[in-house]
């Protein structure tokens, strides 16, 4: 398939953490290209309101409340998607994050065992649980594409985020293992976004923090959820039929994090 022919007509996608930010943008784009979309989210309202929005646009969608850290909930979520659409061609393991209602992030000396476990559970174990539940269906269909949301921090650890960085590095490694195990019928790829403007990243952020963060980004801005979704849609589609086991960055050229928070890329170095 050429990019100019890209379509999800006849296909069904399951997007976890689909009610907000990057996951929401991915669900909307796949629906816009004719795909049926199961929006799964911990937050029922978010999942159902996006599904309603897609249906109002003339698409086909269901919203499902699901906690992807729990095996029983994941099985129910996959059952609901199958019941709605009869198949799952695309799985986007997007749910995750660097903070949650019950756990904190931070330097290793300040992390509790619970913080560590919760970070790994929501970012890494969730991918295992969802793939374990969906892969048999994709293998039986003899086709499927899985996109895992890693992070730039999985490649270049962000100072002060050891658990999140290690969990996302695990997502990248798991992606490569799965790409080998599930070939040739199922493709598995990962995305590594850098700084993306979403409800989560804009929370409680001070302007000087943003300036400091952006000093590490050659393209000198945050990315948008749609810019990450563009890559997710490509990887999920038949246009990427020969791409598996890859990790695609969407990070504005960022390839490092400063150790001490000092700008690595100074304004004085920028042209103009
Ligand atoms: N925003 C960024 O800068 C950035 C950068 C790199 C990677 N990422 C990754 O992208 C993904 C999405 O991030 P975002 O910024 O769009 O976040 P977001 O907080 O805007 O959206 C995440 C969604 O996931 C849902 N969710 C959280 N825990 C869940 C669970 N246990 N089960 C089901 N749903 C759950 C939330 O309710 C929320 O709707 C995450 O995996 C994150 O680690 C984000």
Short mmCIF file of C-alpha atoms and ligand atoms in Angstrom, two decimals:
data_model
loop_
_atom_site.label_atom_id
_atom_site.label_comp_id
_atom_site.label_asym_id
_atom_site.label_seq_id
_atom_site.Cartn_x
_atom_site.Cartn_y
_atom_site.Cartn_z
CA UNK A 1 0.00 0.00 0.00
CA UNK A 2 1.25 3.48 -0.88
CA UNK A 3 0.87 6.26 1.67
CA UNK A 4 -1.42 8.01 -0.78
CA UNK A 5 -3.75 4.98 -0.59
CA UNK A 6 -3.74 4.75 3.21
CA UNK A 7 -7.00 3.48 4.66
CA UNK A 8 -8.29 1.48 7.62
CA UNK A 9 -11.54 0.57 5.91
CA UNK A 10 -12.64 -2.91 7.04
CA UNK A 11 -10.21 -2.84 9.98
CA UNK A 12 -10.77 -2.55 13.72
CA UNK A 13 -8.41 -0.91 16.19
CA UNK A 14 -8.12 -1.02 19.98
CA UNK A 15 -6.43 2.02 21.52
CA UNK A 16 -5.59 1.93 25.24
CA UNK A 17 -5.47 5.20 27.15
CA UNK A 18 -7.48 6.41 24.16
CA UNK A 19 -9.50 9.03 26.00
CA UNK A 20 -6.84 11.75 26.23
CA UNK A 21 -3.73 13.24 24.65
CA UNK A 22 -1.82 11.06 22.19
CA UNK A 23 -4.21 8.09 22.38
CA UNK A 24 -7.17 10.31 21.59
CA UNK A 25 -5.41 11.74 18.52
CA UNK A 26 -4.59 8.21 17.31
CA UNK A 27 -8.20 7.04 17.70
CA UNK A 28 -9.53 10.07 15.84
CA UNK A 29 -7.08 9.66 12.96
CA UNK A 30 -7.77 5.93 12.51
CA UNK A 31 -11.52 6.62 12.58
CA UNK A 32 -11.02 9.44 10.05
CA UNK A 33 -9.38 6.90 7.74
CA UNK A 34 -12.37 4.57 7.92
CA UNK A 35 -11.32 2.27 10.79
CA UNK A 36 -13.59 1.08 13.58
CA UNK A 37 -12.12 2.11 16.93
CA UNK A 38 -12.49 0.70 20.42
CA UNK A 39 -11.45 3.50 22.79
CA UNK A 40 -10.33 1.98 26.09
CA UNK A 41 -9.50 4.13 29.08
CA UNK A 42 -9.35 3.97 32.87
CA UNK A 43 -11.67 6.97 32.77
CA UNK A 44 -15.08 5.81 31.51
CA UNK A 45 -16.32 9.31 30.58
CA UNK A 46 -13.29 10.01 28.41
CA UNK A 47 -13.61 6.67 26.60
CA UNK A 48 -17.33 7.02 26.00
CA UNK A 49 -17.25 10.67 24.97
CA UNK A 50 -14.57 10.09 22.32
CA UNK A 51 -16.49 7.07 21.01
CA UNK A 52 -19.62 9.25 20.81
CA UNK A 53 -17.64 11.97 19.00
CA UNK A 54 -16.40 9.45 16.41
CA UNK A 55 -19.93 8.08 15.90
CA UNK A 56 -21.27 11.64 15.51
CA UNK A 57 -18.68 12.14 12.73
CA UNK A 58 -20.15 9.09 10.94
CA UNK A 59 -17.56 6.60 12.18
CA UNK A 60 -17.92 3.40 14.18
CA UNK A 61 -16.63 3.34 17.74
CA UNK A 62 -17.23 1.95 21.21
CA UNK A 63 -15.89 3.30 24.49
CA UNK A 64 -14.77 0.83 27.14
CA UNK A 65 -13.68 1.44 30.71
CA UNK A 66 -10.58 -0.67 31.39
CA UNK A 67 -7.57 -0.70 33.67
CA UNK A 68 -4.75 -2.16 31.58
CA UNK A 69 -2.70 -3.00 34.68
CA UNK A 70 -5.13 -5.83 35.55
CA UNK A 71 -5.26 -9.08 33.60
CA UNK A 72 -8.99 -9.64 34.21
CA UNK A 73 -9.85 -6.11 33.05
CA UNK A 74 -7.69 -6.52 29.94
CA UNK A 75 -9.47 -9.76 29.04
CA UNK A 76 -12.84 -7.99 29.41
CA UNK A 77 -11.63 -5.05 27.29
CA UNK A 78 -10.49 -7.34 24.48
CA UNK A 79 -13.76 -9.27 24.74
CA UNK A 80 -15.72 -6.02 24.37
CA UNK A 81 -13.72 -4.98 21.29
CA UNK A 82 -14.23 -8.42 19.71
CA UNK A 83 -17.92 -8.35 20.49
CA UNK A 84 -18.29 -4.91 18.89
CA UNK A 85 -16.22 -5.51 15.75
CA UNK A 86 -15.57 -9.27 15.50
CA UNK A 87 -11.83 -8.69 14.99
CA UNK A 88 -8.85 -6.61 16.13
CA UNK A 89 -6.39 -5.61 13.41
CA UNK A 90 -4.57 -2.87 15.28
CA UNK A 91 -3.59 -2.68 18.94
CA UNK A 92 -2.12 0.59 20.21
CA UNK A 93 -0.63 0.15 23.67
CA UNK A 94 -0.68 3.81 24.58
CA UNK A 95 -1.83 3.88 28.24
CA UNK A 96 0.96 4.85 30.58
CA UNK A 97 2.71 7.85 31.99
CA UNK A 98 5.23 9.20 34.41
CA UNK A 99 2.84 9.83 37.26
CA UNK A 100 -0.40 8.40 38.55
CA UNK A 101 -3.00 8.81 41.22
CA UNK A 102 -1.20 6.56 43.68
CA UNK A 103 2.44 6.85 42.79
CA UNK A 104 5.12 9.47 42.35
CA UNK A 105 8.11 9.85 40.12
CA UNK A 106 11.51 11.12 41.11
CA UNK A 107 15.09 10.40 41.94
CA UNK A 108 15.94 6.88 42.96
CA UNK A 109 16.73 7.89 46.56
CA UNK A 110 13.18 9.22 46.95
CA UNK A 111 11.29 6.39 45.22
CA UNK A 112 9.36 3.87 47.26
CA UNK A 113 9.13 0.25 46.20
CA UNK A 114 5.46 0.91 45.45
CA UNK A 115 6.33 3.86 43.17
CA UNK A 116 8.75 1.63 41.26
CA UNK A 117 6.27 -1.24 40.92
CA UNK A 118 3.38 1.01 39.87
CA UNK A 119 5.50 2.76 37.22
CA UNK A 120 6.55 -0.59 35.75
CA UNK A 121 3.04 -2.00 35.94
CA UNK A 122 1.28 0.78 34.06
CA UNK A 123 4.01 1.31 31.46
CA UNK A 124 5.46 -2.17 30.85
CA UNK A 125 3.36 -4.97 32.35
CA UNK A 126 0.29 -3.45 30.68
CA UNK A 127 1.89 -4.01 27.26
CA UNK A 128 2.52 -7.67 28.11
CA UNK A 129 -1.06 -8.15 29.33
CA UNK A 130 -2.65 -6.50 26.29
CA UNK A 131 -0.44 -8.31 23.77
CA UNK A 132 -1.04 -11.64 25.51
CA UNK A 133 -4.78 -11.08 25.19
CA UNK A 134 -4.81 -9.81 21.58
CA UNK A 135 -2.00 -11.77 19.87
CA UNK A 136 -3.89 -15.10 19.63
CA UNK A 137 -6.68 -13.33 17.77
CA UNK A 138 -4.29 -11.57 15.39
CA UNK A 139 -2.40 -14.82 14.76
CA UNK A 140 -5.67 -16.62 14.03
CA UNK A 141 -6.59 -13.80 11.60
CA UNK A 142 -3.09 -14.14 10.11
CA UNK A 143 -2.61 -10.40 10.36
CA UNK A 144 -2.26 -7.54 12.77
CA UNK A 145 -0.18 -4.56 13.77
CA UNK A 146 0.80 -3.58 17.31
CA UNK A 147 2.15 -0.14 18.20
CA UNK A 148 3.66 0.33 21.65
CA UNK A 149 4.08 3.79 23.16
CA UNK A 150 7.61 3.97 24.53
CA UNK A 151 9.36 7.30 25.10
CA UNK A 152 12.56 9.12 24.25
CA UNK A 153 13.44 8.50 27.91
CA UNK A 154 13.60 4.78 27.06
CA UNK A 155 16.60 5.59 24.87
CA UNK A 156 18.10 8.62 26.65
CA UNK A 157 17.07 8.54 30.32
CA UNK A 158 15.65 11.78 31.65
CA UNK A 159 17.50 12.82 34.81
CA UNK A 160 15.26 12.28 37.81
CA UNK A 161 12.97 9.76 36.09
CA UNK A 162 14.77 6.45 36.64
CA UNK A 163 11.75 4.16 36.99
CA UNK A 164 9.84 5.64 34.03
CA UNK A 165 12.96 5.66 31.83
CA UNK A 166 13.75 2.02 32.68
CA UNK A 167 10.13 0.94 32.14
CA UNK A 168 10.06 2.61 28.70
CA UNK A 169 13.42 0.99 27.83
CA UNK A 170 11.65 -2.26 28.72
CA UNK A 171 8.85 -1.39 26.28
CA UNK A 172 11.44 -0.99 23.52
CA UNK A 173 13.05 -4.35 24.35
CA UNK A 174 9.68 -6.09 24.62
CA UNK A 175 8.71 -4.63 21.22
CA UNK A 176 11.76 -6.27 19.62
CA UNK A 177 11.08 -9.63 21.30
CA UNK A 178 7.45 -9.56 20.20
CA UNK A 179 8.36 -8.55 16.63
CA UNK A 180 10.40 -11.76 16.36
CA UNK A 181 7.93 -13.97 18.19
CA UNK A 182 4.78 -12.88 16.34
CA UNK A 183 6.25 -12.66 12.81
CA UNK A 184 5.43 -13.13 9.99
CA UNK A 185 1.74 -12.29 10.39
CA UNK A 186 1.85 -9.71 13.19
CA UNK A 187 4.09 -6.63 13.12
CA UNK A 188 5.17 -4.93 16.34
CA UNK A 189 6.75 -1.47 16.51
CA UNK A 190 7.38 1.22 19.11
CA UNK A 191 7.18 4.99 19.14
CA UNK A 192 9.49 7.16 21.19
CA UNK A 193 7.92 10.59 21.64
CA UNK A 194 9.89 13.42 23.18
CA UNK A 195 8.17 16.43 24.70
CA UNK A 196 4.55 16.38 23.56
CA UNK A 197 1.93 18.90 24.65
CA UNK A 198 -0.87 16.84 26.26
CA UNK A 199 -3.14 17.39 29.27
CA UNK A 200 -0.68 15.41 31.39
CA UNK A 201 2.45 17.36 30.44
CA UNK A 202 0.82 20.77 30.70
CA UNK A 203 -0.33 20.12 34.29
CA UNK A 204 1.45 22.16 36.98
CA UNK A 205 4.24 23.23 34.64
CA UNK A 206 6.01 26.53 35.31
CA UNK A 207 7.09 28.67 32.30
CA UNK A 208 10.76 28.54 33.33
CA UNK A 209 10.62 24.74 33.43
CA UNK A 210 9.33 24.68 29.86
CA UNK A 211 12.11 26.98 28.71
CA UNK A 212 14.68 24.72 30.34
CA UNK A 213 13.16 21.58 28.80
CA UNK A 214 12.96 23.12 25.33
CA UNK A 215 16.62 24.16 25.48
CA UNK A 216 17.35 20.46 24.79
CA UNK A 217 15.11 20.31 21.70
CA UNK A 218 16.72 21.37 18.39
CA UNK A 219 13.32 22.12 16.82
CA UNK A 220 12.67 24.37 19.85
CA UNK A 221 9.06 23.48 20.61
CA UNK A 222 6.89 20.74 22.00
CA UNK A 223 5.31 18.26 19.62
CA UNK A 224 1.57 17.83 19.20
CA UNK A 225 -0.46 14.66 19.82
CA UNK A 226 -1.32 14.59 16.10
CA UNK A 227 2.36 14.58 15.17
CA UNK A 228 2.82 11.38 17.23
CA UNK A 229 -0.46 9.98 15.88
CA UNK A 230 0.81 10.47 12.30
CA UNK A 231 3.59 7.96 13.01
CA UNK A 232 1.32 5.59 14.93
CA UNK A 233 -1.14 5.54 12.03
CA UNK A 234 1.66 4.84 9.56
CA UNK A 235 3.06 1.96 11.66
CA UNK A 236 -0.43 0.54 12.22
CA UNK A 237 -1.25 0.65 8.51
CA UNK A 238 -0.39 -1.60 5.58
CA UNK A 239 1.87 1.20 4.30
CA UNK A 240 4.35 -0.10 6.93
CA UNK A 241 3.95 -3.74 5.83
CA UNK A 242 7.74 -4.30 5.83
CA UNK A 243 8.40 -2.45 9.12
CA UNK A 244 8.60 -4.47 12.33
CA UNK A 245 10.72 -4.30 15.47
CA UNK A 246 11.45 -0.62 14.83
CA UNK A 247 11.50 2.32 17.24
CA UNK A 248 10.52 5.63 15.66
CA UNK A 249 11.35 8.90 17.40
CA UNK A 250 9.03 11.87 17.38
CA UNK A 251 11.12 14.25 19.43
CA UNK A 252 12.01 17.39 17.47
CA UNK A 253 15.57 16.18 16.93
CA UNK A 254 16.19 15.71 20.65
CA UNK A 255 18.84 13.08 21.25
CA UNK A 256 19.97 13.77 24.76
CA UNK A 257 18.91 15.00 28.15
CA UNK A 258 21.19 17.21 30.22
CA UNK A 259 22.41 15.69 33.44
CA UNK A 260 21.98 18.78 35.56
CA UNK A 261 19.15 20.57 33.79
CA UNK A 262 21.48 23.12 32.16
CA UNK A 263 20.67 23.82 28.54
CA UNK A 264 22.62 21.58 26.17
CA UNK A 265 21.47 23.61 23.17
CA UNK A 266 21.83 27.30 23.89
CA UNK A 267 19.93 30.11 22.18
CA UNK A 268 23.27 31.55 21.13
CA UNK A 269 23.88 28.41 19.05
CA UNK A 270 20.69 28.78 17.09
CA UNK A 271 20.82 30.43 13.68
CA UNK A 272 18.84 33.67 13.32
N1 LIG B 1 3.14 13.54 26.51
C1 LIG B 1 4.43 13.28 26.39
O1 LIG B 1 5.28 14.19 26.39
C2 LIG B 1 4.90 11.85 26.22
C3 LIG B 1 6.24 11.64 25.88
C4 LIG B 1 6.69 10.35 25.73
C5 LIG B 1 5.83 9.28 25.93
N2 LIG B 1 4.55 9.51 26.27
C6 LIG B 1 3.68 8.35 26.46
O2 LIG B 1 2.52 8.47 25.65
C7 LIG B 1 1.43 7.85 26.29
C8 LIG B 1 0.24 8.81 26.39
O3 LIG B 1 0.66 9.97 27.08
P1 LIG B 1 -0.23 11.30 27.14
O4 LIG B 1 0.72 12.40 27.41
O5 LIG B 1 -1.12 11.36 25.95
O6 LIG B 1 -1.06 11.03 28.48
P2 LIG B 1 -2.51 11.52 28.97
O7 LIG B 1 -2.43 11.50 30.45
O8 LIG B 1 -2.97 12.74 28.27
O9 LIG B 1 -3.44 10.30 28.52
C9 LIG B 1 -3.25 9.02 29.05
C10 LIG B 1 -4.58 8.32 29.12
O10 LIG B 1 -4.31 7.00 29.62
C11 LIG B 1 -5.30 6.68 30.58
N3 LIG B 1 -4.77 5.70 31.51
C12 LIG B 1 -3.87 5.90 32.51
N4 LIG B 1 -3.67 4.76 33.20
C13 LIG B 1 -4.45 3.82 32.62
C14 LIG B 1 -4.72 2.45 32.89
N5 LIG B 1 -4.12 1.84 33.92
N6 LIG B 1 -5.59 1.80 32.10
C15 LIG B 1 -6.21 2.41 31.07
N7 LIG B 1 -6.02 3.71 30.78
C16 LIG B 1 -5.16 4.40 31.54
C17 LIG B 1 -5.63 7.99 31.26
O11 LIG B 1 -6.92 7.96 31.87
C18 LIG B 1 -5.57 8.97 30.10
O12 LIG B 1 -6.83 9.16 29.48
C19 LIG B 1 1.94 7.34 27.65
O13 LIG B 1 2.32 5.98 27.54
C20 LIG B 1 3.16 8.20 27.89
O14 LIG B 1 4.11 7.59 28.74
C21 LIG B 1 4.05 10.77 26.42
#
